[in-house]
């Protein structure tokens, strides 16, 4: 299981990026994506990436996927979503913080899982 932070300018971009994760990256979203404060997402992203961010987000979300960290990272690298995607692997200090926070976050409305036919 992996945790992913999505940062973007709008809610629509977050929803499109989530669809891209399922459709194009082939990742299986577990449960419902959650809305998180964009300031917290920016702070975690800067810490994980080890530097300042070029832009600040206006909207952020967190999602849990069934695949492991390495598989998730490789899948995300293949796609070009409209949002900034950060895979928070278990080796980062932010992983436990996000894991604890995840259950308390509100569910992102408007998300519907892509179902293969």
mmCIF file with all atom_site columns, C-alpha atoms in Angstrom:
data_model
loop_
_atom_site.group_PDB
_atom_site.id
_atom_site.type_symbol
_atom_site.label_atom_id
_atom_site.label_alt_id
_atom_site.label_comp_id
_atom_site.label_asym_id
_atom_site.label_entity_id
_atom_site.label_seq_id
_atom_site.pdbx_PDB_ins_code
_atom_site.Cartn_x
_atom_site.Cartn_y
_atom_site.Cartn_z
_atom_site.occupancy
_atom_site.B_iso_or_equiv
_atom_site.pdbx_formal_charge
_atom_site.auth_seq_id
_atom_site.auth_comp_id
_atom_site.auth_asym_id
_atom_site.auth_atom_id
_atom_site.pdbx_PDB_model_num
ATOM 1   C CA . UNK A 1 1   ? 0.000   0.000  0.000   1.00 0.00 ? 1   UNK A CA 1
ATOM 2   C CA . UNK A 1 2   ? 1.176   3.472  -0.880  1.00 0.00 ? 2   UNK A CA 1
ATOM 3   C CA . UNK A 1 3   ? 0.038   6.947  0.005   1.00 0.00 ? 3   UNK A CA 1
ATOM 4   C CA . UNK A 1 4   ? -0.054  9.688  -2.614  1.00 0.00 ? 4   UNK A CA 1
ATOM 5   C CA . UNK A 1 5   ? -0.401  13.448 -2.238  1.00 0.00 ? 5   UNK A CA 1
ATOM 6   C CA . UNK A 1 6   ? -1.928  15.357 -5.160  1.00 0.00 ? 6   UNK A CA 1
ATOM 7   C CA . UNK A 1 7   ? -1.409  19.119 -5.434  1.00 0.00 ? 7   UNK A CA 1
ATOM 8   C CA . UNK A 1 8   ? -3.112  21.330 -8.013  1.00 0.00 ? 8   UNK A CA 1
ATOM 9   C CA . UNK A 1 9   ? -4.703  24.670 -8.853  1.00 0.00 ? 9   UNK A CA 1
ATOM 10  C CA . UNK A 1 10  ? -8.263  23.348 -8.908  1.00 0.00 ? 10  UNK A CA 1
ATOM 11  C CA . UNK A 1 11  ? -10.473 20.513 -7.749  1.00 0.00 ? 11  UNK A CA 1
ATOM 12  C CA . UNK A 1 12  ? -11.102 19.501 -11.376 1.00 0.00 ? 12  UNK A CA 1
ATOM 13  C CA . UNK A 1 13  ? -7.382  18.935 -11.912 1.00 0.00 ? 13  UNK A CA 1
ATOM 14  C CA . UNK A 1 14  ? -7.259  16.753 -8.804  1.00 0.00 ? 14  UNK A CA 1
ATOM 15  C CA . UNK A 1 15  ? -10.186 14.678 -10.097 1.00 0.00 ? 15  UNK A CA 1
ATOM 16  C CA . UNK A 1 16  ? -8.572  14.340 -13.545 1.00 0.00 ? 16  UNK A CA 1
ATOM 17  C CA . UNK A 1 17  ? -5.256  13.297 -11.984 1.00 0.00 ? 17  UNK A CA 1
ATOM 18  C CA . UNK A 1 18  ? -7.051  10.639 -9.922  1.00 0.00 ? 18  UNK A CA 1
ATOM 19  C CA . UNK A 1 19  ? -8.677  9.292  -13.079 1.00 0.00 ? 19  UNK A CA 1
ATOM 20  C CA . UNK A 1 20  ? -5.253  9.237  -14.764 1.00 0.00 ? 20  UNK A CA 1
ATOM 21  C CA . UNK A 1 21  ? -3.816  7.240  -11.857 1.00 0.00 ? 21  UNK A CA 1
ATOM 22  C CA . UNK A 1 22  ? -6.418  4.544  -12.425 1.00 0.00 ? 22  UNK A CA 1
ATOM 23  C CA . UNK A 1 23  ? -6.829  4.586  -16.199 1.00 0.00 ? 23  UNK A CA 1
ATOM 24  C CA . UNK A 1 24  ? -3.325  5.264  -17.439 1.00 0.00 ? 24  UNK A CA 1
ATOM 25  C CA . UNK A 1 25  ? -1.040  4.286  -14.571 1.00 0.00 ? 25  UNK A CA 1
ATOM 26  C CA . UNK A 1 26  ? -3.093  1.189  -13.758 1.00 0.00 ? 26  UNK A CA 1
ATOM 27  C CA . UNK A 1 27  ? -3.120  1.863  -10.017 1.00 0.00 ? 27  UNK A CA 1
ATOM 28  C CA . UNK A 1 28  ? -5.983  0.628  -7.847  1.00 0.00 ? 28  UNK A CA 1
ATOM 29  C CA . UNK A 1 29  ? -7.330  3.318  -5.540  1.00 0.00 ? 29  UNK A CA 1
ATOM 30  C CA . UNK A 1 30  ? -8.217  1.964  -2.147  1.00 0.00 ? 30  UNK A CA 1
ATOM 31  C CA . UNK A 1 31  ? -11.194 3.592  -0.445  1.00 0.00 ? 31  UNK A CA 1
ATOM 32  C CA . UNK A 1 32  ? -12.025 7.216  -1.123  1.00 0.00 ? 32  UNK A CA 1
ATOM 33  C CA . UNK A 1 33  ? -9.568  10.043 -1.789  1.00 0.00 ? 33  UNK A CA 1
ATOM 34  C CA . UNK A 1 34  ? -9.459  12.672 0.946   1.00 0.00 ? 34  UNK A CA 1
ATOM 35  C CA . UNK A 1 35  ? -9.184  16.463 0.844   1.00 0.00 ? 35  UNK A CA 1
ATOM 36  C CA . UNK A 1 36  ? -6.266  17.866 2.777   1.00 0.00 ? 36  UNK A CA 1
ATOM 37  C CA . UNK A 1 37  ? -5.201  21.422 3.541   1.00 0.00 ? 37  UNK A CA 1
ATOM 38  C CA . UNK A 1 38  ? -3.043  22.654 0.712   1.00 0.00 ? 38  UNK A CA 1
ATOM 39  C CA . UNK A 1 39  ? -0.614  24.287 3.137   1.00 0.00 ? 39  UNK A CA 1
ATOM 40  C CA . UNK A 1 40  ? 0.081   20.919 4.785   1.00 0.00 ? 40  UNK A CA 1
ATOM 41  C CA . UNK A 1 41  ? 0.447   19.211 1.392   1.00 0.00 ? 41  UNK A CA 1
ATOM 42  C CA . UNK A 1 42  ? 2.903   21.896 0.252   1.00 0.00 ? 42  UNK A CA 1
ATOM 43  C CA . UNK A 1 43  ? 4.917   21.572 3.467   1.00 0.00 ? 43  UNK A CA 1
ATOM 44  C CA . UNK A 1 44  ? 5.077   17.756 3.162   1.00 0.00 ? 44  UNK A CA 1
ATOM 45  C CA . UNK A 1 45  ? 5.968   17.953 -0.534  1.00 0.00 ? 45  UNK A CA 1
ATOM 46  C CA . UNK A 1 46  ? 8.780   20.434 0.110   1.00 0.00 ? 46  UNK A CA 1
ATOM 47  C CA . UNK A 1 47  ? 10.152  18.243 2.878   1.00 0.00 ? 47  UNK A CA 1
ATOM 48  C CA . UNK A 1 48  ? 10.005  15.060 0.778   1.00 0.00 ? 48  UNK A CA 1
ATOM 49  C CA . UNK A 1 49  ? 11.501  16.723 -2.292  1.00 0.00 ? 49  UNK A CA 1
ATOM 50  C CA . UNK A 1 50  ? 14.195  18.376 -0.193  1.00 0.00 ? 50  UNK A CA 1
ATOM 51  C CA . UNK A 1 51  ? 13.778  21.972 -1.279  1.00 0.00 ? 51  UNK A CA 1
ATOM 52  C CA . UNK A 1 52  ? 11.471  24.823 -2.063  1.00 0.00 ? 52  UNK A CA 1
ATOM 53  C CA . UNK A 1 53  ? 8.507   24.293 -4.361  1.00 0.00 ? 53  UNK A CA 1
ATOM 54  C CA . UNK A 1 54  ? 8.196   26.347 -7.554  1.00 0.00 ? 54  UNK A CA 1
ATOM 55  C CA . UNK A 1 55  ? 4.497   26.936 -7.033  1.00 0.00 ? 55  UNK A CA 1
ATOM 56  C CA . UNK A 1 56  ? 2.057   26.672 -4.179  1.00 0.00 ? 56  UNK A CA 1
ATOM 57  C CA . UNK A 1 57  ? -1.105  24.630 -4.560  1.00 0.00 ? 57  UNK A CA 1
ATOM 58  C CA . UNK A 1 58  ? -4.669  25.845 -4.089  1.00 0.00 ? 58  UNK A CA 1
ATOM 59  C CA . UNK A 1 59  ? -6.179  22.387 -3.619  1.00 0.00 ? 59  UNK A CA 1
ATOM 60  C CA . UNK A 1 60  ? -4.692  19.147 -2.303  1.00 0.00 ? 60  UNK A CA 1
ATOM 61  C CA . UNK A 1 61  ? -5.815  15.584 -1.767  1.00 0.00 ? 61  UNK A CA 1
ATOM 62  C CA . UNK A 1 62  ? -4.436  12.340 -0.414  1.00 0.00 ? 62  UNK A CA 1
ATOM 63  C CA . UNK A 1 63  ? -5.197  8.886  -1.740  1.00 0.00 ? 63  UNK A CA 1
ATOM 64  C CA . UNK A 1 64  ? -4.211  5.369  -0.832  1.00 0.00 ? 64  UNK A CA 1
ATOM 65  C CA . UNK A 1 65  ? -3.427  2.831  -3.563  1.00 0.00 ? 65  UNK A CA 1
ATOM 66  C CA . UNK A 1 66  ? -3.073  -0.931 -3.256  1.00 0.00 ? 66  UNK A CA 1
ATOM 67  C CA . UNK A 1 67  ? 0.298   -1.196 -5.015  1.00 0.00 ? 67  UNK A CA 1
ATOM 68  C CA . UNK A 1 68  ? 3.630   -0.946 -3.194  1.00 0.00 ? 68  UNK A CA 1
ATOM 69  C CA . UNK A 1 69  ? 5.860   2.116  -3.161  1.00 0.00 ? 69  UNK A CA 1
ATOM 70  C CA . UNK A 1 70  ? 8.208   1.127  -5.979  1.00 0.00 ? 70  UNK A CA 1
ATOM 71  C CA . UNK A 1 71  ? 5.436   -0.046 -8.294  1.00 0.00 ? 71  UNK A CA 1
ATOM 72  C CA . UNK A 1 72  ? 3.476   3.155  -7.624  1.00 0.00 ? 72  UNK A CA 1
ATOM 73  C CA . UNK A 1 73  ? 6.465   5.398  -8.314  1.00 0.00 ? 73  UNK A CA 1
ATOM 74  C CA . UNK A 1 74  ? 7.222   3.623  -11.607 1.00 0.00 ? 74  UNK A CA 1
ATOM 75  C CA . UNK A 1 75  ? 3.554   3.837  -12.692 1.00 0.00 ? 75  UNK A CA 1
ATOM 76  C CA . UNK A 1 76  ? 3.307   7.558  -11.880 1.00 0.00 ? 76  UNK A CA 1
ATOM 77  C CA . UNK A 1 77  ? 6.475   8.288  -13.871 1.00 0.00 ? 77  UNK A CA 1
ATOM 78  C CA . UNK A 1 78  ? 4.797   6.947  -17.042 1.00 0.00 ? 78  UNK A CA 1
ATOM 79  C CA . UNK A 1 79  ? 1.884   9.386  -17.011 1.00 0.00 ? 79  UNK A CA 1
ATOM 80  C CA . UNK A 1 80  ? 1.514   13.164 -17.290 1.00 0.00 ? 80  UNK A CA 1
ATOM 81  C CA . UNK A 1 81  ? -1.375  14.147 -15.005 1.00 0.00 ? 81  UNK A CA 1
ATOM 82  C CA . UNK A 1 82  ? -2.650  17.729 -14.613 1.00 0.00 ? 82  UNK A CA 1
ATOM 83  C CA . UNK A 1 83  ? -1.624  17.778 -10.928 1.00 0.00 ? 83  UNK A CA 1
ATOM 84  C CA . UNK A 1 84  ? 1.627   17.386 -9.030  1.00 0.00 ? 84  UNK A CA 1
ATOM 85  C CA . UNK A 1 85  ? 1.763   13.853 -7.639  1.00 0.00 ? 85  UNK A CA 1
ATOM 86  C CA . UNK A 1 86  ? 4.046   12.854 -4.762  1.00 0.00 ? 86  UNK A CA 1
ATOM 87  C CA . UNK A 1 87  ? 4.297   9.237  -3.663  1.00 0.00 ? 87  UNK A CA 1
ATOM 88  C CA . UNK A 1 88  ? 4.929   9.234  0.084   1.00 0.00 ? 88  UNK A CA 1
ATOM 89  C CA . UNK A 1 89  ? 6.865   6.041  0.690   1.00 0.00 ? 89  UNK A CA 1
ATOM 90  C CA . UNK A 1 90  ? 7.263   4.509  4.126   1.00 0.00 ? 90  UNK A CA 1
ATOM 91  C CA . UNK A 1 91  ? 10.899  5.622  4.299   1.00 0.00 ? 91  UNK A CA 1
ATOM 92  C CA . UNK A 1 92  ? 9.862   9.266  4.809   1.00 0.00 ? 92  UNK A CA 1
ATOM 93  C CA . UNK A 1 93  ? 8.967   10.732 8.205   1.00 0.00 ? 93  UNK A CA 1
ATOM 94  C CA . UNK A 1 94  ? 5.862   12.274 6.618   1.00 0.00 ? 94  UNK A CA 1
ATOM 95  C CA . UNK A 1 95  ? 4.452   8.814  5.894   1.00 0.00 ? 95  UNK A CA 1
ATOM 96  C CA . UNK A 1 96  ? 3.351   8.175  9.489   1.00 0.00 ? 96  UNK A CA 1
ATOM 97  C CA . UNK A 1 97  ? 1.987   11.715 9.820   1.00 0.00 ? 97  UNK A CA 1
ATOM 98  C CA . UNK A 1 98  ? -0.074  11.292 6.658   1.00 0.00 ? 98  UNK A CA 1
ATOM 99  C CA . UNK A 1 99  ? -1.199  7.796  7.661   1.00 0.00 ? 99  UNK A CA 1
ATOM 100 C CA . UNK A 1 100 ? -2.499  9.114  11.009  1.00 0.00 ? 100 UNK A CA 1
ATOM 101 C CA . UNK A 1 101 ? -4.112  12.162 9.413   1.00 0.00 ? 101 UNK A CA 1
ATOM 102 C CA . UNK A 1 102 ? -5.707  10.246 6.507   1.00 0.00 ? 102 UNK A CA 1
ATOM 103 C CA . UNK A 1 103 ? -8.672  8.852  8.438   1.00 0.00 ? 103 UNK A CA 1
ATOM 104 C CA . UNK A 1 104 ? -9.605  12.258 9.835   1.00 0.00 ? 104 UNK A CA 1
ATOM 105 C CA . UNK A 1 105 ? -9.673  14.027 6.450   1.00 0.00 ? 105 UNK A CA 1
ATOM 106 C CA . UNK A 1 106 ? -12.947 14.719 4.647   1.00 0.00 ? 106 UNK A CA 1
ATOM 107 C CA . UNK A 1 107 ? -13.836 12.619 1.612   1.00 0.00 ? 107 UNK A CA 1
ATOM 108 C CA . UNK A 1 108 ? -13.266 14.269 -1.766  1.00 0.00 ? 108 UNK A CA 1
ATOM 109 C CA . UNK A 1 109 ? -16.660 14.671 -3.413  1.00 0.00 ? 109 UNK A CA 1
ATOM 110 C CA . UNK A 1 110 ? -17.057 14.113 -7.126  1.00 0.00 ? 110 UNK A CA 1
ATOM 111 C CA . UNK A 1 111 ? -14.655 11.189 -7.380  1.00 0.00 ? 111 UNK A CA 1
ATOM 112 C CA . UNK A 1 112 ? -15.914 8.015  -9.015  1.00 0.00 ? 112 UNK A CA 1
ATOM 113 C CA . UNK A 1 113 ? -13.661 5.034  -9.499  1.00 0.00 ? 113 UNK A CA 1
ATOM 114 C CA . UNK A 1 114 ? -12.878 4.034  -13.073 1.00 0.00 ? 114 UNK A CA 1
ATOM 115 C CA . UNK A 1 115 ? -14.243 0.552  -13.736 1.00 0.00 ? 115 UNK A CA 1
ATOM 116 C CA . UNK A 1 116 ? -12.870 -1.577 -16.546 1.00 0.00 ? 116 UNK A CA 1
ATOM 117 C CA . UNK A 1 117 ? -15.464 -3.203 -18.762 1.00 0.00 ? 117 UNK A CA 1
#
